Amino acid sequence: MTDFQPKADGPMVQILTDQNFQAEVLESKIPVLVDFWAEWCHPCRIVGPIVEELATEYDGRLKVGKVNVDQNQIPGDYAVMSIPSLLIFKDGKVVKTMVGAQSKENFKREIDSVL
Amino acid sequence: MTYDVIIIGSGPAGLTAAIYTTRADLKTLVITGVKWGGQLMLTTLVENFPGFPEGIHGPDLMANMRSQAEKFGAEFINDDFTSADFSKPPFKISVGSKTYEAKSVIIATGADTKWLGVPGEAEKIGRGVSSCAPCDAAFFRNKNVAVVGGGDSAMEEALVLSKFATHVILIHRRDSFKASEIMQKRVKENPKINILYNSEITEILGDLKVEKIKIRNNQSEEVKELPIDGVFVSIGHIPNTSKLKNIALTEQGFVKIHDHYLTSVDGVFVAGDVHDSDYKQAITAAGFGCSAALEAQKWLDEI
């Protein structure tokens, strides 16, 4: 087995949906990193495991969740038209948008700049 | 520890090289890059790679190549290299704070999307501007999109998008395509695809996302605005050589070669789109990877 296969959801990455987005993201007390992804998106499979690691590393300071773009309408509200897209929400607003597969270091730099 | 070979890159060139070096019992490290697998990861069905009469999906082909290299003992680092020092052997390749040493290096860093460079483009990447139809086409269901380019990749982008979009406009700056006849035929016969020759996008308009494009006809100089939801750019690639130091590049930025696979540094070899400005095919990249591996093996035998 290779380590680039998508892993099962770790306990730290929350499944976000149209139903819980308001409560879990927009009304969150701490900033939220949202990973917009889909089954058919290969670059998303590269980013998925990185997002899981970020969830562990930033535990307590940043909530981390993922939205399946095929099953939810939320992506359209934020003009997400390319995946993977990682958005950071703070006080209900988007403060950072990161499009495409990037290194964990890049993601951390971007996250640190808004935390 | 010093590796016999470090391969930078994990497209068809890098992974084929890894299969050959590991089978020659050379201790091999592949630094894959974060986006491992190269350009084929952004494709759907590959129909011109020999051995797959029904075609094979690009990402599946790359996963197979990777498994094959792993089977023979190649080690992998799934990250981008940050610097490469070719000043003297052993060569040193750094990934963040870690540095790896090798007696020889195969550069197979490939090439990345060349963007249009027009106003409104950069800030809308991911908001309607894309270089990967197989990744993003589903966002353009029942919408209108433009594809820019005239090669096989542009044809594939247009065909993939035609399965989702209401209407696809294929914009090309010349009066004919350089794509293969079979791909051209499919595009021309597709009722959802319209072709605009001799035309160039000069600006991408829209507040949050893509809403309109300005198109200039380079014969009549006429400029018109067109409402559009997405722009897919497929006008070629730029070789990934910006992080390579102490090695000769061509004026266009490709790694300079002599005697087939030799670079300006003894012991540093090159394969694939990072030096090949002519063919740019999966199978030629794989072939170049094989040659570079055999050259590296020969060189290691002699030192």
PDB file of C-alpha atoms in Angstrom, chain A residues 1-5 40-43 45-47 50 69-70 75-85 87 94 97 99-106, chain B residues 34-36 41-43 59-60 63 66-67 70 76 78-80 125-130 132 134-140 143 208-210 229-230 232:
ATOM      1  CA  MET A   1       0.000   0.000   0.000  1.00  0.00           C
ATOM      2  CA  THR A   2       1.235   3.451  -0.758  1.00  0.00           C
ATOM      3  CA  ASP A   3       0.763   6.496   1.399  1.00  0.00           C
ATOM      4  CA  PHE A   4      -0.856   8.648  -1.276  1.00  0.00           C
ATOM      5  CA  GLN A   5      -4.233   6.934  -1.164  1.00  0.00           C
ATOM      6  CA  TRP A  40     -13.668  12.438  -8.792  1.00  0.00           C
ATOM      7  CA  CYS A  41     -11.049  15.113  -8.148  1.00  0.00           C
ATOM      8  CA  HIS A  42      -7.546  13.663  -8.074  1.00  0.00           C
ATOM      9  CA  PRO A  43      -5.759  16.738  -6.740  1.00  0.00           C
ATOM     10  CA  ARG A  45      -6.947  13.218  -2.887  1.00  0.00           C
ATOM     11  CA  ILE A  46      -3.520  14.779  -2.527  1.00  0.00           C
ATOM     12  CA  VAL A  47      -4.847  17.592  -0.367  1.00  0.00           C
ATOM     13  CA  ILE A  50      -2.672  17.201   4.327  1.00  0.00           C
ATOM     14  CA  VAL A  69     -19.253  19.830  -3.673  1.00  0.00           C
ATOM     15  CA  ASP A  70     -21.465  17.228  -5.363  1.00  0.00           C
ATOM     16  CA  PRO A  75     -19.855  25.976  -2.809  1.00  0.00           C
ATOM     17  CA  GLY A  76     -21.929  28.127  -5.169  1.00  0.00           C
ATOM     18  CA  ASP A  77     -22.488  30.724  -2.432  1.00  0.00           C
ATOM     19  CA  TYR A  78     -18.741  31.292  -2.234  1.00  0.00           C
ATOM     20  CA  ALA A  79     -18.003  31.101  -5.979  1.00  0.00           C
ATOM     21  CA  VAL A  80     -15.991  27.902  -5.531  1.00  0.00           C
ATOM     22  CA  MET A  81     -15.499  26.764  -9.141  1.00  0.00           C
ATOM     23  CA  SER A  82     -12.286  24.836  -8.865  1.00  0.00           C
ATOM     24  CA  ILE A  83     -11.331  22.120  -6.461  1.00  0.00           C
ATOM     25  CA  PRO A  84      -9.590  21.546  -4.227  1.00  0.00           C
ATOM     26  CA  SER A  85     -10.320  24.972  -2.744  1.00  0.00           C
ATOM     27  CA  LEU A  87     -11.278  28.655   2.439  1.00  0.00           C
ATOM     28  CA  VAL A  94     -14.019  34.388   4.150  1.00  0.00           C
ATOM     29  CA  THR A  97      -8.916  31.426  -0.317  1.00  0.00           C
ATOM     30  CA  VAL A  99      -6.978  27.101  -4.763  1.00  0.00           C
ATOM     31  CA  GLY A 100      -5.292  23.911  -5.943  1.00  0.00           C
ATOM     32  CA  ALA A 101      -2.934  21.366  -4.425  1.00  0.00           C
ATOM     33  CA  GLN A 102      -0.126  23.018  -2.509  1.00  0.00           C
ATOM     34  CA  SER A 103       2.492  21.925  -0.015  1.00  0.00           C
ATOM     35  CA  LYS A 104       1.584  21.688   3.656  1.00  0.00           C
ATOM     36  CA  GLU A 105       4.138  24.433   4.345  1.00  0.00           C
ATOM     37  CA  ASN A 106       2.287  26.767   1.960  1.00  0.00           C
TER      38      ASN A 106
ATOM     39  CA  VAL B  34       3.309  17.940  -3.826  1.00  0.00           C
ATOM     40  CA  LYS B  35       1.330  17.494  -7.015  1.00  0.00           C
ATOM     41  CA  TRP B  36       2.836  14.114  -7.785  1.00  0.00           C
ATOM     42  CA  MET B  41      -3.088  13.694 -13.209  1.00  0.00           C
ATOM     43  CA  LEU B  42      -5.130  16.463 -14.818  1.00  0.00           C
ATOM     44  CA  THR B  43      -6.414  14.336 -17.694  1.00  0.00           C
ATOM     45  CA  PRO B  59      -4.279   9.257 -12.902  1.00  0.00           C
ATOM     46  CA  ASP B  60      -4.583   5.442 -13.066  1.00  0.00           C
ATOM     47  CA  ALA B  63      -0.610   5.269 -10.003  1.00  0.00           C
ATOM     48  CA  ARG B  66       4.316   4.605  -9.165  1.00  0.00           C
ATOM     49  CA  SER B  67       3.433   1.144  -7.835  1.00  0.00           C
ATOM     50  CA  GLU B  70       7.786   1.130  -5.509  1.00  0.00           C
ATOM     51  CA  PHE B  76       9.480   8.497  -2.267  1.00  0.00           C
ATOM     52  CA  ASN B  78       5.809  13.477  -1.367  1.00  0.00           C
ATOM     53  CA  ASP B  79       6.917  17.063  -1.243  1.00  0.00           C
ATOM     54  CA  ASP B  80       8.375  19.819  -3.394  1.00  0.00           C
ATOM     55  CA  ILE B 125      -8.061  31.350 -10.985  1.00  0.00           C
ATOM     56  CA  GLY B 126     -10.424  29.057  -9.114  1.00  0.00           C
ATOM     57  CA  ARG B 127     -13.333  31.442  -9.678  1.00  0.00           C
ATOM     58  CA  GLY B 128     -13.969  30.597 -13.293  1.00  0.00           C
ATOM     59  CA  VAL B 129     -10.425  30.570 -14.648  1.00  0.00           C
ATOM     60  CA  SER B 130      -8.988  27.052 -14.747  1.00  0.00           C
ATOM     61  CA  CYS B 132      -8.068  21.545 -15.687  1.00  0.00           C
ATOM     62  CA  PRO B 134     -11.470  17.151 -15.806  1.00  0.00           C
ATOM     63  CA  CYS B 135     -11.121  18.756 -12.339  1.00  0.00           C
ATOM     64  CA  ASP B 136     -13.553  21.623 -12.710  1.00  0.00           C
ATOM     65  CA  ALA B 137     -15.952  20.864 -15.591  1.00  0.00           C
ATOM     66  CA  ALA B 138     -18.760  19.806 -13.245  1.00  0.00           C
ATOM     67  CA  PHE B 139     -18.982  23.373 -11.906  1.00  0.00           C
ATOM     68  CA  PHE B 140     -19.999  24.512 -15.378  1.00  0.00           C
ATOM     69  CA  LYS B 143     -23.131  27.227 -18.298  1.00  0.00           C
ATOM     70  CA  LEU B 208     -16.020  37.976  -7.814  1.00  0.00           C
ATOM     71  CA  LYS B 209     -15.981  35.447 -10.630  1.00  0.00           C
ATOM     72  CA  VAL B 210     -15.691  35.294 -14.413  1.00  0.00           C
ATOM     73  CA  ASP B 229     -18.912  31.700 -16.985  1.00  0.00           C
ATOM     74  CA  GLY B 230     -15.556  30.016 -17.317  1.00  0.00           C
ATOM     75  CA  PHE B 232     -10.062  27.169 -19.518  1.00  0.00           C
TER      76      PHE B 232
END
